[in-house]
Amino acid sequence: MKGLIIKDVMCLKKQLMIFAYVLIGVLVVSVMYVLSARFGNIALAGKEMLATDQLSGIDVKNLGSIALVLFMLLPPATVCDMVNVFEADGKAGFHKVAASLPVSLRKRVLSKYLTIYTLFLIGAFVDILIAVLLSGITDLITLKDFLGIIVSSVSVMCIYSAFVIFFCILLGCGKEMYAQILSIVTMLLVVIIINFNTIKGIIISIVKSGEEDSVGDISFIWNMLDFIKERSYVFLIAAVFNSVASFVLSWIIAERKRGVI
């Protein structure tokens, strides 16, 4: 199985190069951002918005936090796409000979998950190092909140990758693009079903945006941000459950396909 993991990592070497460049970029830009938010133009813009009552102090702080959330998302996002592995296997015809390898089907399926999750752990570790640095030079967000954001981000990426692996095995070689689309659609449907009442309220607010008391109501965004920072364990539990279910179903499907994956 170790050889299969190395093979999959080599298929992702282009993404790993991008990952290295993104890390450098995120580190430089995020440091410049927090310094500007504390001493530079971003800090001045925030003070002007407070002085003119365009935004409250909480809104200004949360806007700054959202930018940092996006920075933390970038490193794991650059390595999350297992589609490249399946596409490379398809071009090389690996699925035609994989069943003859002296490796059990369970291990061949498991290697896909171990490959991407190992890369996610590396991305999370680097994110934590960046978070430690940033939390020391900014008061926009605490290290605890940073860690919550990182756990939530990596968990969501794990959920997406688990869906991609499942749909790639289900649909077969050459259908990787459909696997991506189905993964995103499935995640969106789950989010809509779980947050139906909240989304319904947002839509109603948008429809009634002409009314004075509904203009500028962005509290749902801050609630979502607080949930990401403070309830990261929910995302982690969902990722573990989804990954286990995806692996079991992928294994069953692979067996029905006689090991041709």
Short mmCIF file of C-alpha atoms in Angstrom, two decimals:
data_model
loop_
_atom_site.label_atom_id
_atom_site.label_comp_id
_atom_site.label_asym_id
_atom_site.label_seq_id
_atom_site.Cartn_x
_atom_site.Cartn_y
_atom_site.Cartn_z
CA MET A 1 0.00 0.00 0.00
CA LYS A 2 2.97 2.30 0.62
CA GLY A 3 3.85 2.09 -3.08
CA LEU A 4 0.28 3.01 -4.06
CA ILE A 5 0.38 6.07 -1.81
CA ILE A 6 3.71 7.16 -3.32
CA LYS A 7 2.24 6.65 -6.81
CA ASP A 8 -0.78 8.81 -5.93
CA VAL A 9 1.43 11.53 -4.44
CA MET A 10 3.49 11.58 -7.64
CA CYS A 11 0.26 12.08 -9.60
CA LEU A 12 -0.32 15.16 -7.44
CA LYS A 13 3.19 16.60 -7.81
CA LYS A 14 1.95 19.54 -9.89
CA GLN A 15 -0.52 20.41 -7.14
CA LEU A 16 2.26 20.04 -4.56
CA MET A 17 4.34 22.60 -6.44
CA ILE A 18 1.36 24.95 -6.44
CA PHE A 19 0.94 24.18 -2.73
CA ALA A 20 4.51 25.35 -2.03
CA TYR A 21 4.01 28.61 -3.95
CA VAL A 22 0.65 29.21 -2.27
CA LEU A 23 2.18 28.74 1.17
CA ILE A 24 4.80 31.39 0.46
CA GLY A 25 2.17 33.72 -0.98
CA VAL A 26 -0.26 33.22 1.90
CA LEU A 27 2.46 33.83 4.46
CA VAL A 28 3.63 37.07 2.82
CA VAL A 29 0.19 38.46 1.99
CA SER A 30 -1.37 37.54 5.34
CA VAL A 31 1.44 39.21 7.29
CA MET A 32 1.12 42.34 5.13
CA TYR A 33 -2.65 42.25 5.62
CA VAL A 34 -2.60 42.03 9.42
CA LEU A 35 0.05 44.75 9.63
CA SER A 36 -2.08 47.00 7.42
CA ALA A 37 -5.17 46.15 9.49
CA ARG A 38 -3.30 47.24 12.60
CA PHE A 39 -1.20 50.19 11.41
CA GLY A 40 -1.93 50.93 7.72
CA ASN A 41 -4.66 51.78 5.21
CA ILE A 42 -7.03 49.00 6.25
CA ALA A 43 -6.94 50.28 9.84
CA LEU A 44 -7.67 53.83 8.62
CA ALA A 45 -10.57 52.62 6.47
CA GLY A 46 -12.04 50.81 9.47
CA LYS A 47 -11.80 53.93 11.63
CA GLU A 48 -13.52 56.01 8.92
CA MET A 49 -16.38 53.50 8.67
CA LEU A 50 -16.79 53.60 12.44
CA ALA A 51 -16.72 57.41 12.47
CA THR A 52 -19.42 57.66 9.78
CA ASP A 53 -21.53 54.84 11.29
CA GLN A 54 -21.30 52.79 8.11
CA LEU A 55 -20.31 49.72 10.13
CA SER A 56 -20.18 48.79 13.79
CA GLY A 57 -17.01 47.75 15.59
CA ILE A 58 -18.08 44.09 15.42
CA ASP A 59 -18.69 44.37 11.66
CA VAL A 60 -15.23 45.84 11.05
CA LYS A 61 -13.54 43.13 13.11
CA ASN A 62 -15.55 40.36 11.44
CA LEU A 63 -14.74 41.65 7.97
CA GLY A 64 -11.07 41.44 8.84
CA SER A 65 -11.56 37.92 10.19
CA ILE A 66 -13.25 36.75 6.98
CA ALA A 67 -10.20 37.77 4.97
CA LEU A 68 -8.02 35.68 7.28
CA VAL A 69 -10.43 32.75 6.92
CA LEU A 70 -9.94 32.88 3.16
CA PHE A 71 -6.17 32.91 3.64
CA MET A 72 -6.39 29.78 5.82
CA LEU A 73 -8.51 28.01 3.20
CA LEU A 74 -5.97 28.35 0.41
CA PRO A 75 -3.22 25.89 1.46
CA PRO A 76 -5.47 22.81 1.96
CA ALA A 77 -7.59 23.77 -1.06
CA THR A 78 -4.60 23.49 -3.39
CA VAL A 79 -4.13 19.78 -2.67
CA CYS A 80 -7.75 18.67 -2.22
CA ASP A 81 -8.49 17.46 -5.74
CA MET A 82 -8.11 13.68 -6.05
CA VAL A 83 -9.52 13.87 -9.57
CA ASN A 84 -5.98 14.28 -10.92
CA VAL A 85 -5.03 10.89 -9.46
CA PHE A 86 -7.94 9.11 -11.13
CA GLU A 87 -7.31 10.92 -14.42
CA ALA A 88 -3.62 9.94 -14.36
CA ASP A 89 -4.54 6.33 -13.56
CA GLY A 90 -6.98 6.34 -16.47
CA LYS A 91 -4.44 7.70 -18.95
CA ALA A 92 -1.86 5.14 -17.84
CA GLY A 93 -4.39 2.30 -17.89
CA PHE A 94 -3.55 1.51 -14.28
CA HIS A 95 -7.11 0.40 -13.50
CA LYS A 96 -6.69 -2.47 -15.98
CA VAL A 97 -3.76 -4.02 -14.12
CA ALA A 98 -4.47 -2.92 -10.53
CA ALA A 99 -6.47 -6.05 -9.74
CA SER A 100 -3.42 -8.23 -10.46
CA LEU A 101 -1.27 -6.48 -7.85
CA PRO A 102 -0.45 -8.37 -4.63
CA VAL A 103 -2.43 -5.79 -2.66
CA SER A 104 -5.95 -6.40 -1.38
CA LEU A 105 -8.83 -4.38 -2.77
CA ARG A 106 -9.49 -2.85 0.65
CA LYS A 107 -5.92 -1.51 0.81
CA ARG A 108 -6.11 -0.17 -2.75
CA VAL A 109 -9.23 1.79 -1.89
CA LEU A 110 -7.86 2.86 1.49
CA SER A 111 -4.66 4.19 -0.12
CA LYS A 112 -6.68 6.87 -1.94
CA TYR A 113 -8.04 8.19 1.34
CA LEU A 114 -4.71 7.99 3.17
CA THR A 115 -2.98 9.91 0.37
CA ILE A 116 -5.26 12.92 0.40
CA TYR A 117 -5.74 12.99 4.18
CA THR A 118 -1.99 12.90 4.75
CA LEU A 119 -1.63 15.93 2.50
CA PHE A 120 -4.44 17.66 4.38
CA LEU A 121 -2.64 17.04 7.67
CA ILE A 122 0.51 18.61 6.22
CA GLY A 123 -1.52 21.60 5.01
CA ALA A 124 -3.19 21.94 8.43
CA PHE A 125 0.18 21.78 10.21
CA VAL A 126 1.56 24.59 8.03
CA ASP A 127 -1.65 26.58 8.57
CA ILE A 128 -1.18 26.24 12.32
CA LEU A 129 2.37 27.59 12.07
CA ILE A 130 1.09 30.57 10.08
CA ALA A 131 -1.74 31.07 12.61
CA VAL A 132 0.73 31.15 15.52
CA LEU A 133 2.71 33.85 13.72
CA LEU A 134 -0.34 35.92 12.75
CA SER A 135 -2.01 35.70 16.16
CA GLY A 136 1.12 37.26 17.66
CA ILE A 137 0.91 40.38 15.49
CA THR A 138 -2.84 41.00 15.24
CA ASP A 139 -5.79 41.39 17.59
CA LEU A 140 -8.35 40.71 14.85
CA ILE A 141 -8.56 37.06 15.78
CA THR A 142 -7.21 34.84 18.54
CA LEU A 143 -5.14 31.69 18.11
CA LYS A 144 -8.08 29.63 19.41
CA ASP A 145 -10.33 31.04 16.67
CA PHE A 146 -7.57 30.46 14.12
CA LEU A 147 -7.40 26.80 15.13
CA GLY A 148 -11.18 26.49 14.87
CA ILE A 149 -11.08 27.93 11.36
CA ILE A 150 -8.30 25.54 10.31
CA VAL A 151 -10.12 22.47 11.68
CA SER A 152 -13.37 23.53 9.99
CA SER A 153 -11.63 24.26 6.67
CA VAL A 154 -9.70 21.00 6.55
CA SER A 155 -12.81 19.05 7.59
CA VAL A 156 -14.82 20.53 4.71
CA MET A 157 -12.01 19.67 2.28
CA CYS A 158 -11.97 16.10 3.63
CA ILE A 159 -15.72 15.81 3.07
CA TYR A 160 -15.35 17.05 -0.51
CA SER A 161 -12.46 14.68 -1.25
CA ALA A 162 -14.34 11.70 0.23
CA PHE A 163 -17.25 12.45 -2.09
CA VAL A 164 -14.90 12.81 -5.07
CA ILE A 165 -13.24 9.44 -4.42
CA PHE A 166 -16.62 7.76 -3.97
CA PHE A 167 -18.11 9.19 -7.16
CA CYS A 168 -14.93 8.51 -9.18
CA ILE A 169 -15.08 4.83 -8.18
CA LEU A 170 -18.85 4.71 -8.72
CA LEU A 171 -18.82 6.34 -12.18
CA GLY A 172 -15.59 4.78 -13.41
CA CYS A 173 -12.68 5.95 -15.53
CA GLY A 174 -13.25 9.03 -17.71
CA LYS A 175 -16.10 10.46 -15.59
CA GLU A 176 -13.98 12.50 -13.19
CA MET A 177 -15.55 15.83 -14.13
CA TYR A 178 -19.01 14.46 -13.32
CA ALA A 179 -17.63 13.19 -10.00
CA GLN A 180 -16.53 16.73 -9.13
CA ILE A 181 -19.90 18.19 -10.06
CA LEU A 182 -21.84 15.55 -8.13
CA SER A 183 -19.61 16.09 -5.08
CA ILE A 184 -20.24 19.84 -5.04
CA VAL A 185 -23.98 19.42 -5.71
CA THR A 186 -24.30 16.82 -2.94
CA MET A 187 -22.55 19.08 -0.42
CA LEU A 188 -24.73 22.04 -1.41
CA LEU A 189 -27.90 19.98 -1.08
CA VAL A 190 -26.88 18.80 2.38
CA VAL A 191 -26.14 22.38 3.48
CA ILE A 192 -29.47 23.61 2.08
CA ILE A 193 -31.43 20.82 3.78
CA ILE A 194 -29.74 21.35 7.16
CA ASN A 195 -30.05 25.16 7.02
CA PHE A 196 -33.36 25.37 5.14
CA ASN A 197 -35.03 27.80 7.57
CA THR A 198 -31.98 30.08 7.69
CA ILE A 199 -31.65 30.15 3.90
CA LYS A 200 -35.38 30.74 3.57
CA GLY A 201 -35.08 33.74 5.91
CA ILE A 202 -32.15 35.12 3.90
CA ILE A 203 -34.12 34.84 0.65
CA ILE A 204 -37.11 36.59 2.24
CA SER A 205 -34.79 39.39 3.46
CA ILE A 206 -33.38 39.83 -0.05
CA VAL A 207 -36.88 39.94 -1.54
CA LYS A 208 -37.89 42.55 1.03
CA SER A 209 -34.66 44.49 0.61
CA GLY A 210 -36.67 47.63 -0.15
CA GLU A 211 -37.83 47.80 3.45
CA GLU A 212 -35.67 49.95 5.70
CA ASP A 213 -35.30 47.47 8.56
CA SER A 214 -33.98 44.69 6.28
CA VAL A 215 -31.33 46.68 4.46
CA GLY A 216 -27.76 45.84 5.42
CA ASP A 217 -28.75 42.89 7.62
CA ILE A 218 -25.70 40.68 7.40
CA SER A 219 -25.96 39.07 10.79
CA PHE A 220 -26.35 35.64 9.20
CA ILE A 221 -22.80 35.98 7.82
CA TRP A 222 -21.39 36.74 11.26
CA ASN A 223 -23.38 33.84 12.75
CA MET A 224 -21.86 31.54 10.14
CA LEU A 225 -18.38 32.89 10.90
CA ASP A 226 -18.88 32.32 14.64
CA PHE A 227 -20.09 28.79 13.95
CA ILE A 228 -16.97 28.04 11.89
CA LYS A 229 -14.69 29.36 14.64
CA GLU A 230 -16.49 28.00 17.71
CA ARG A 231 -18.13 24.78 16.48
CA SER A 232 -15.31 23.28 14.44
CA TYR A 233 -15.91 19.94 16.15
CA VAL A 234 -19.20 19.66 14.24
CA PHE A 235 -17.32 19.82 10.93
CA LEU A 236 -14.71 17.36 12.25
CA ILE A 237 -17.35 14.82 13.33
CA ALA A 238 -19.13 15.21 9.97
CA ALA A 239 -15.83 14.68 8.14
CA VAL A 240 -15.02 11.49 10.10
CA PHE A 241 -18.49 10.06 9.57
CA ASN A 242 -18.54 10.98 5.88
CA SER A 243 -15.05 9.56 5.30
CA VAL A 244 -15.88 6.22 6.94
CA ALA A 245 -19.17 5.94 5.05
CA SER A 246 -17.48 6.92 1.78
CA PHE A 247 -14.72 4.34 2.27
CA VAL A 248 -17.14 1.51 3.06
CA LEU A 249 -19.40 2.32 0.10
CA SER A 250 -16.41 2.74 -2.23
CA TRP A 251 -15.08 -0.65 -1.11
CA ILE A 252 -18.45 -2.32 -1.74
CA ILE A 253 -18.74 -0.74 -5.19
CA ALA A 254 -15.16 -1.71 -6.08
CA GLU A 255 -15.88 -5.33 -5.12
CA ARG A 256 -18.96 -5.36 -7.35
CA LYS A 257 -16.76 -4.05 -10.16
CA ARG A 258 -14.39 -6.98 -9.50
CA GLY A 259 -11.64 -4.71 -8.31
CA VAL A 260 -11.45 -2.59 -11.46
CA ILE A 261 -10.97 0.90 -10.01
#
